[in-house]
Amino acid sequence: MKIQKHNYITMVILAMGMAGAAQAANVPEGTALAEQQTLVRSNGNEPASLDPHKVESDVEFNIISDLFDGLVAVKKRWQHRATPGAVLGE
């Protein structure tokens, strides 16, 4: 029981620390922001293939990972069943 309490306290402290890091930046008044707020992610080299079965390097894997991110989700831990995620707008 003591170990569970220790784990719970550790998780709460970590959650509080991560919540603080997730805050938006404080931008002083009068600062001109870019007209278009876009995140550009560098890929490095051109991918040899975008076929998930032929992915061999990190370049292709990063693109495939971004493509399928959020399309499916595992709802319950240890069940390993994929359910629709962003596909249905959840």
mmCIF file of N, CA and C in Angstrom:
data_model
loop_
_atom_site.group_PDB
_atom_site.id
_atom_site.type_symbol
_atom_site.label_atom_id
_atom_site.label_comp_id
_atom_site.label_asym_id
_atom_site.label_seq_id
_atom_site.Cartn_x
_atom_site.Cartn_y
_atom_site.Cartn_z
ATOM 1 N N MET A 1 0.820 -1.189 0.000
ATOM 2 C CA MET A 1 0.000 0.000 0.000
ATOM 3 C C MET A 1 0.865 1.255 0.000
ATOM 4 N N LYS A 2 2.002 1.192 0.690
ATOM 5 C CA LYS A 2 2.886 2.344 0.775
ATOM 6 C C LYS A 2 3.497 2.657 -0.591
ATOM 7 N N ILE A 3 3.796 1.621 -1.367
ATOM 8 C CA ILE A 3 4.365 1.821 -2.697
ATOM 9 C C ILE A 3 3.343 2.500 -3.603
ATOM 10 N N GLN A 4 2.083 2.095 -3.524
ATOM 11 C CA GLN A 4 1.048 2.712 -4.345
ATOM 12 C C GLN A 4 0.895 4.191 -4.004
ATOM 13 N N LYS A 5 0.953 4.533 -2.734
ATOM 14 C CA LYS A 5 0.838 5.925 -2.316
ATOM 15 C C LYS A 5 2.019 6.728 -2.852
ATOM 16 N N HIS A 6 3.206 6.146 -2.806
ATOM 17 C CA HIS A 6 4.402 6.815 -3.324
ATOM 18 C C HIS A 6 4.265 7.044 -4.825
ATOM 19 N N ASN A 7 3.784 6.038 -5.559
ATOM 20 C CA ASN A 7 3.590 6.177 -7.001
ATOM 21 C C ASN A 7 2.559 7.254 -7.312
ATOM 22 N N TYR A 8 1.488 7.311 -6.536
ATOM 23 C CA TYR A 8 0.441 8.305 -6.743
ATOM 24 C C TYR A 8 0.992 9.712 -6.534
ATOM 25 N N ILE A 9 1.746 9.902 -5.481
ATOM 26 C CA ILE A 9 2.327 11.218 -5.204
ATOM 27 C C ILE A 9 3.294 11.617 -6.315
ATOM 28 N N THR A 10 4.094 10.681 -6.776
ATOM 29 C CA THR A 10 5.033 10.955 -7.864
ATOM 30 C C THR A 10 4.291 11.352 -9.131
ATOM 31 N N MET A 11 3.213 10.643 -9.451
ATOM 32 C CA MET A 11 2.434 10.970 -10.649
ATOM 33 C C MET A 11 1.810 12.353 -10.541
ATOM 34 N N VAL A 12 1.310 12.719 -9.377
ATOM 35 C CA VAL A 12 0.706 14.042 -9.193
ATOM 36 C C VAL A 12 1.750 15.138 -9.376
ATOM 37 N N ILE A 13 2.929 14.942 -8.810
ATOM 38 C CA ILE A 13 3.995 15.944 -8.944
ATOM 39 C C ILE A 13 4.427 16.071 -10.401
ATOM 40 N N LEU A 14 4.572 14.952 -11.099
ATOM 41 C CA LEU A 14 4.941 14.995 -12.516
ATOM 42 C C LEU A 14 3.865 15.679 -13.347
ATOM 43 N N ALA A 15 2.605 15.389 -13.069
ATOM 44 C CA ALA A 15 1.506 16.012 -13.814
ATOM 45 C C ALA A 15 1.495 17.522 -13.607
ATOM 46 N N MET A 16 1.743 17.955 -12.385
ATOM 47 C CA MET A 16 1.774 19.394 -12.113
ATOM 48 C C MET A 16 2.936 20.062 -12.847
ATOM 49 N N GLY A 17 4.077 19.403 -12.872
ATOM 50 C CA GLY A 17 5.230 19.953 -13.582
ATOM 51 C C GLY A 17 5.008 20.021 -15.079
ATOM 52 N N MET A 18 4.386 18.987 -15.637
ATOM 53 C CA MET A 18 4.120 18.971 -17.070
ATOM 54 C C MET A 18 3.049 19.986 -17.443
ATOM 55 N N ALA A 19 2.074 20.199 -16.574
ATOM 56 C CA ALA A 19 1.032 21.189 -16.846
ATOM 57 C C ALA A 19 1.638 22.587 -16.910
ATOM 58 N N GLY A 20 2.610 22.852 -16.076
ATOM 59 C CA GLY A 20 3.278 24.149 -16.107
ATOM 60 C C GLY A 20 4.075 24.348 -17.382
ATOM 61 N N ALA A 21 4.642 23.277 -17.909
ATOM 62 C CA ALA A 21 5.433 23.374 -19.136
ATOM 63 C C ALA A 21 4.552 23.530 -20.369
ATOM 64 N N ALA A 22 3.271 23.188 -20.257
ATOM 65 C CA ALA A 22 2.365 23.247 -21.398
ATOM 66 C C ALA A 22 1.736 24.627 -21.583
ATOM 67 N N GLN A 23 2.097 25.580 -20.763
ATOM 68 C CA GLN A 23 1.540 26.929 -20.862
ATOM 69 C C GLN A 23 2.055 27.611 -22.129
ATOM 70 N N ALA A 24 1.233 28.482 -22.681
ATOM 71 C CA ALA A 24 1.643 29.255 -23.850
ATOM 72 C C ALA A 24 2.678 30.298 -23.435
ATOM 73 N N ALA A 25 3.440 30.740 -24.395
ATOM 74 C CA ALA A 25 4.477 31.738 -24.120
ATOM 75 C C ALA A 25 3.848 33.085 -23.787
ATOM 76 N N ASN A 26 4.480 33.811 -22.909
ATOM 77 C CA ASN A 26 4.042 35.172 -22.592
ATOM 78 C C ASN A 26 4.654 36.122 -23.608
ATOM 79 N N VAL A 27 3.816 36.678 -24.469
ATOM 80 C CA VAL A 27 4.281 37.600 -25.502
ATOM 81 C C VAL A 27 3.954 39.017 -25.049
ATOM 82 N N PRO A 28 4.963 39.869 -24.957
ATOM 83 C CA PRO A 28 4.705 41.249 -24.531
ATOM 84 C C PRO A 28 3.781 41.976 -25.507
ATOM 85 N N GLU A 29 2.997 42.910 -24.979
ATOM 86 C CA GLU A 29 2.107 43.692 -25.835
ATOM 87 C C GLU A 29 2.927 44.496 -26.827
ATOM 88 N N GLY A 30 2.393 44.625 -28.035
ATOM 89 C CA GLY A 30 3.078 45.387 -29.070
ATOM 90 C C GLY A 30 4.028 44.554 -29.906
ATOM 91 N N THR A 31 4.213 43.283 -29.558
ATOM 92 C CA THR A 31 5.090 42.412 -30.336
ATOM 93 C C THR A 31 4.363 41.979 -31.600
ATOM 94 N N ALA A 32 5.000 42.154 -32.740
ATOM 95 C CA ALA A 32 4.391 41.773 -34.014
ATOM 96 C C ALA A 32 4.644 40.291 -34.264
ATOM 97 N N LEU A 33 3.569 39.534 -34.362
ATOM 98 C CA LEU A 33 3.680 38.106 -34.662
ATOM 99 C C LEU A 33 3.603 37.898 -36.167
ATOM 100 N N ALA A 34 4.085 36.763 -36.621
ATOM 101 C CA ALA A 34 4.014 36.441 -38.039
ATOM 102 C C ALA A 34 2.555 36.347 -38.468
ATOM 103 N N GLU A 35 2.290 36.750 -39.705
ATOM 104 C CA GLU A 35 0.919 36.731 -40.205
ATOM 105 C C GLU A 35 0.386 35.306 -40.282
ATOM 106 N N GLN A 36 1.220 34.390 -40.718
ATOM 107 C CA GLN A 36 0.805 32.992 -40.828
ATOM 108 C C GLN A 36 1.579 32.181 -39.792
ATOM 109 N N GLN A 37 0.883 31.580 -38.862
ATOM 110 C CA GLN A 37 1.497 30.772 -37.810
ATOM 111 C C GLN A 37 1.578 29.326 -38.307
ATOM 112 N N THR A 38 2.723 28.933 -38.832
ATOM 113 C CA THR A 38 2.903 27.612 -39.422
ATOM 114 C C THR A 38 4.126 26.940 -38.826
ATOM 115 N N LEU A 39 3.990 25.663 -38.504
ATOM 116 C CA LEU A 39 5.125 24.876 -38.051
ATOM 117 C C LEU A 39 5.671 24.117 -39.254
ATOM 118 N N VAL A 40 6.920 24.358 -39.593
ATOM 119 C CA VAL A 40 7.560 23.677 -40.713
ATOM 120 C C VAL A 40 8.524 22.663 -40.129
ATOM 121 N N ARG A 41 8.341 21.412 -40.493
ATOM 122 C CA ARG A 41 9.176 20.339 -39.964
ATOM 123 C C ARG A 41 10.105 19.836 -41.056
ATOM 124 N N SER A 42 11.387 19.890 -40.787
ATOM 125 C CA SER A 42 12.367 19.444 -41.769
ATOM 126 C C SER A 42 12.398 17.923 -41.814
ATOM 127 N N ASN A 43 12.526 17.416 -43.012
ATOM 128 C CA ASN A 43 12.513 15.983 -43.207
ATOM 129 C C ASN A 43 13.908 15.424 -43.421
ATOM 130 N N GLY A 44 14.827 16.259 -43.814
ATOM 131 C CA GLY A 44 16.151 15.755 -44.148
ATOM 132 C C GLY A 44 16.160 15.316 -45.597
ATOM 133 N N ASN A 45 16.457 14.074 -45.832
ATOM 134 C CA ASN A 45 16.492 13.535 -47.191
ATOM 135 C C ASN A 45 15.092 13.227 -47.692
ATOM 136 N N GLU A 46 14.994 13.009 -48.994
ATOM 137 C CA GLU A 46 13.725 12.597 -49.587
ATOM 138 C C GLU A 46 13.476 11.125 -49.260
ATOM 139 N N PRO A 47 12.234 10.754 -48.971
ATOM 140 C CA PRO A 47 11.948 9.353 -48.657
ATOM 141 C C PRO A 47 12.051 8.476 -49.901
ATOM 142 N N ALA A 48 12.561 7.271 -49.716
ATOM 143 C CA ALA A 48 12.662 6.326 -50.825
ATOM 144 C C ALA A 48 11.287 5.762 -51.160
ATOM 145 N N SER A 49 10.447 5.573 -50.147
ATOM 146 C CA SER A 49 9.113 5.018 -50.353
ATOM 147 C C SER A 49 8.210 5.454 -49.209
ATOM 148 N N LEU A 50 6.925 5.595 -49.480
ATOM 149 C CA LEU A 50 5.953 5.880 -48.429
ATOM 150 C C LEU A 50 5.080 4.664 -48.146
ATOM 151 N N ASP A 51 5.443 3.537 -48.723
ATOM 152 C CA ASP A 51 4.741 2.285 -48.446
ATOM 153 C C ASP A 51 5.149 1.813 -47.049
ATOM 154 N N PRO A 52 4.195 1.663 -46.125
ATOM 155 C CA PRO A 52 4.552 1.261 -44.759
ATOM 156 C C PRO A 52 5.311 -0.058 -44.674
ATOM 157 N N HIS A 53 5.135 -0.922 -45.665
ATOM 158 C CA HIS A 53 5.821 -2.213 -45.648
ATOM 159 C C HIS A 53 7.263 -2.114 -46.133
ATOM 160 N N LYS A 54 7.603 -1.011 -46.798
ATOM 161 C CA LYS A 54 8.949 -0.864 -47.346
ATOM 162 C C LYS A 54 9.796 0.162 -46.598
ATOM 163 N N VAL A 55 9.291 0.699 -45.508
ATOM 164 C CA VAL A 55 10.021 1.718 -44.752
ATOM 165 C C VAL A 55 11.278 1.112 -44.150
ATOM 166 N N GLU A 56 12.435 1.752 -44.426
ATOM 167 C CA GLU A 56 13.703 1.229 -43.928
ATOM 168 C C GLU A 56 14.496 2.236 -43.106
ATOM 169 N N SER A 57 14.203 3.519 -43.230
ATOM 170 C CA SER A 57 15.006 4.511 -42.515
ATOM 171 C C SER A 57 14.124 5.428 -41.675
ATOM 172 N N ASP A 58 14.781 6.243 -40.874
ATOM 173 C CA ASP A 58 14.053 7.184 -40.022
ATOM 174 C C ASP A 58 13.305 8.229 -40.834
ATOM 175 N N VAL A 59 13.831 8.577 -41.995
ATOM 176 C CA VAL A 59 13.177 9.583 -42.836
ATOM 177 C C VAL A 59 11.775 9.118 -43.201
ATOM 178 N N GLU A 60 11.668 7.898 -43.723
ATOM 179 C CA GLU A 60 10.361 7.370 -44.097
ATOM 180 C C GLU A 60 9.492 7.118 -42.869
ATOM 181 N N PHE A 61 10.111 6.610 -41.803
ATOM 182 C CA PHE A 61 9.338 6.293 -40.602
ATOM 183 C C PHE A 61 8.699 7.539 -40.005
ATOM 184 N N ASN A 62 9.423 8.660 -39.996
ATOM 185 C CA ASN A 62 8.860 9.897 -39.449
ATOM 186 C C ASN A 62 7.637 10.350 -40.237
ATOM 187 N N ILE A 63 7.691 10.236 -41.554
ATOM 188 C CA ILE A 63 6.553 10.637 -42.381
ATOM 189 C C ILE A 63 5.379 9.696 -42.155
ATOM 190 N N ILE A 64 5.632 8.389 -42.155
ATOM 191 C CA ILE A 64 4.567 7.403 -41.933
ATOM 192 C C ILE A 64 3.954 7.601 -40.558
ATOM 193 N N SER A 65 4.778 7.852 -39.568
ATOM 194 C CA SER A 65 4.280 8.067 -38.208
ATOM 195 C C SER A 65 3.372 9.290 -38.151
ATOM 196 N N ASP A 66 3.756 10.367 -38.832
ATOM 197 C CA ASP A 66 2.920 11.570 -38.857
ATOM 198 C C ASP A 66 1.623 11.331 -39.621
ATOM 199 N N LEU A 67 1.691 10.534 -40.684
ATOM 200 C CA LEU A 67 0.486 10.253 -41.467
ATOM 201 C C LEU A 67 -0.563 9.501 -40.666
ATOM 202 N N PHE A 68 -0.134 8.503 -39.921
ATOM 203 C CA PHE A 68 -1.079 7.647 -39.219
ATOM 204 C C PHE A 68 -1.336 8.083 -37.782
ATOM 205 N N ASP A 69 -0.697 9.150 -37.343
ATOM 206 C CA ASP A 69 -0.869 9.631 -35.973
ATOM 207 C C ASP A 69 -2.313 10.048 -35.737
ATOM 208 N N GLY A 70 -2.941 9.427 -34.788
ATOM 209 C CA GLY A 70 -4.301 9.792 -34.428
ATOM 210 C C GLY A 70 -5.390 9.122 -35.231
ATOM 211 N N LEU A 71 -5.042 8.406 -36.288
ATOM 212 C CA LEU A 71 -6.082 7.738 -37.061
ATOM 213 C C LEU A 71 -6.697 6.589 -36.283
ATOM 214 N N VAL A 72 -5.879 5.921 -35.503
ATOM 215 C CA VAL A 72 -6.383 4.856 -34.635
ATOM 216 C C VAL A 72 -5.876 5.103 -33.227
ATOM 217 N N ALA A 73 -6.599 4.575 -32.259
ATOM 218 C CA ALA A 73 -6.213 4.749 -30.860
ATOM 219 C C ALA A 73 -6.500 3.466 -30.103
ATOM 220 N N VAL A 74 -5.693 3.205 -29.095
ATOM 221 C CA VAL A 74 -5.942 2.070 -28.206
ATOM 222 C C VAL A 74 -6.635 2.641 -26.984
ATOM 223 N N LYS A 75 -7.913 2.304 -26.827
ATOM 224 C CA LYS A 75 -8.719 2.920 -25.773
ATOM 225 C C LYS A 75 -8.382 2.391 -24.388
ATOM 226 N N LYS A 76 -8.328 1.080 -24.240
ATOM 227 C CA LYS A 76 -8.105 0.504 -22.921
ATOM 228 C C LYS A 76 -6.735 -0.154 -22.881
ATOM 229 N N ARG A 77 -6.066 0.056 -21.779
ATOM 230 C CA ARG A 77 -4.721 -0.486 -21.623
ATOM 231 C C ARG A 77 -4.763 -2.008 -21.573
ATOM 232 N N TRP A 78 -3.797 -2.622 -22.183
ATOM 233 C CA TRP A 78 -3.567 -4.067 -22.202
ATOM 234 C C TRP A 78 -4.566 -4.833 -23.058
ATOM 235 N N GLN A 79 -5.428 -4.180 -23.792
ATOM 236 C CA GLN A 79 -6.342 -4.920 -24.659
ATOM 237 C C GLN A 79 -5.812 -5.019 -26.083
ATOM 238 N N HIS A 80 -4.966 -4.082 -26.474
ATOM 239 C CA HIS A 80 -4.329 -4.082 -27.795
ATOM 240 C C HIS A 80 -5.342 -4.146 -28.931
ATOM 241 N N ARG A 81 -6.456 -3.470 -28.765
ATOM 242 C CA ARG A 81 -7.436 -3.375 -29.847
ATOM 243 C C ARG A 81 -7.452 -1.937 -30.347
ATOM 244 N N ALA A 82 -7.210 -1.776 -31.625
ATOM 245 C CA ALA A 82 -7.220 -0.434 -32.201
ATOM 246 C C ALA A 82 -8.654 -0.032 -32.512
ATOM 247 N N THR A 83 -9.006 1.171 -32.135
ATOM 248 C CA THR A 83 -10.327 1.715 -32.424
ATOM 249 C C THR A 83 -10.148 3.002 -33.219
ATOM 250 N N PRO A 84 -11.149 3.394 -33.987
ATOM 251 C CA PRO A 84 -11.019 4.637 -34.750
ATOM 252 C C PRO A 84 -10.771 5.823 -33.833
ATOM 253 N N GLY A 85 -9.851 6.674 -34.223
ATOM 254 C CA GLY A 85 -9.517 7.847 -33.417
ATOM 255 C C GLY A 85 -9.964 9.113 -34.111
ATOM 256 N N ALA A 86 -9.028 9.815 -34.753
ATOM 257 C CA ALA A 86 -9.338 11.076 -35.424
ATOM 258 C C ALA A 86 -10.200 10.871 -36.660
ATOM 259 N N VAL A 87 -10.292 9.644 -37.131
ATOM 260 C CA VAL A 87 -11.098 9.353 -38.309
ATOM 261 C C VAL A 87 -12.546 9.758 -38.069
ATOM 262 N N LEU A 88 -13.032 9.484 -36.865
ATOM 263 C CA LEU A 88 -14.413 9.809 -36.527
ATOM 264 C C LEU A 88 -14.527 11.154 -35.827
ATOM 265 N N GLY A 89 -13.433 11.869 -35.717
ATOM 266 C CA GLY A 89 -13.459 13.185 -35.104
ATOM 267 C C GLY A 89 -13.540 13.163 -33.596
ATOM 268 N N GLU A 90 -13.051 12.107 -32.963
ATOM 269 C CA GLU A 90 -13.098 12.026 -31.500
ATOM 270 C C GLU A 90 -11.977 12.824 -30.893
#
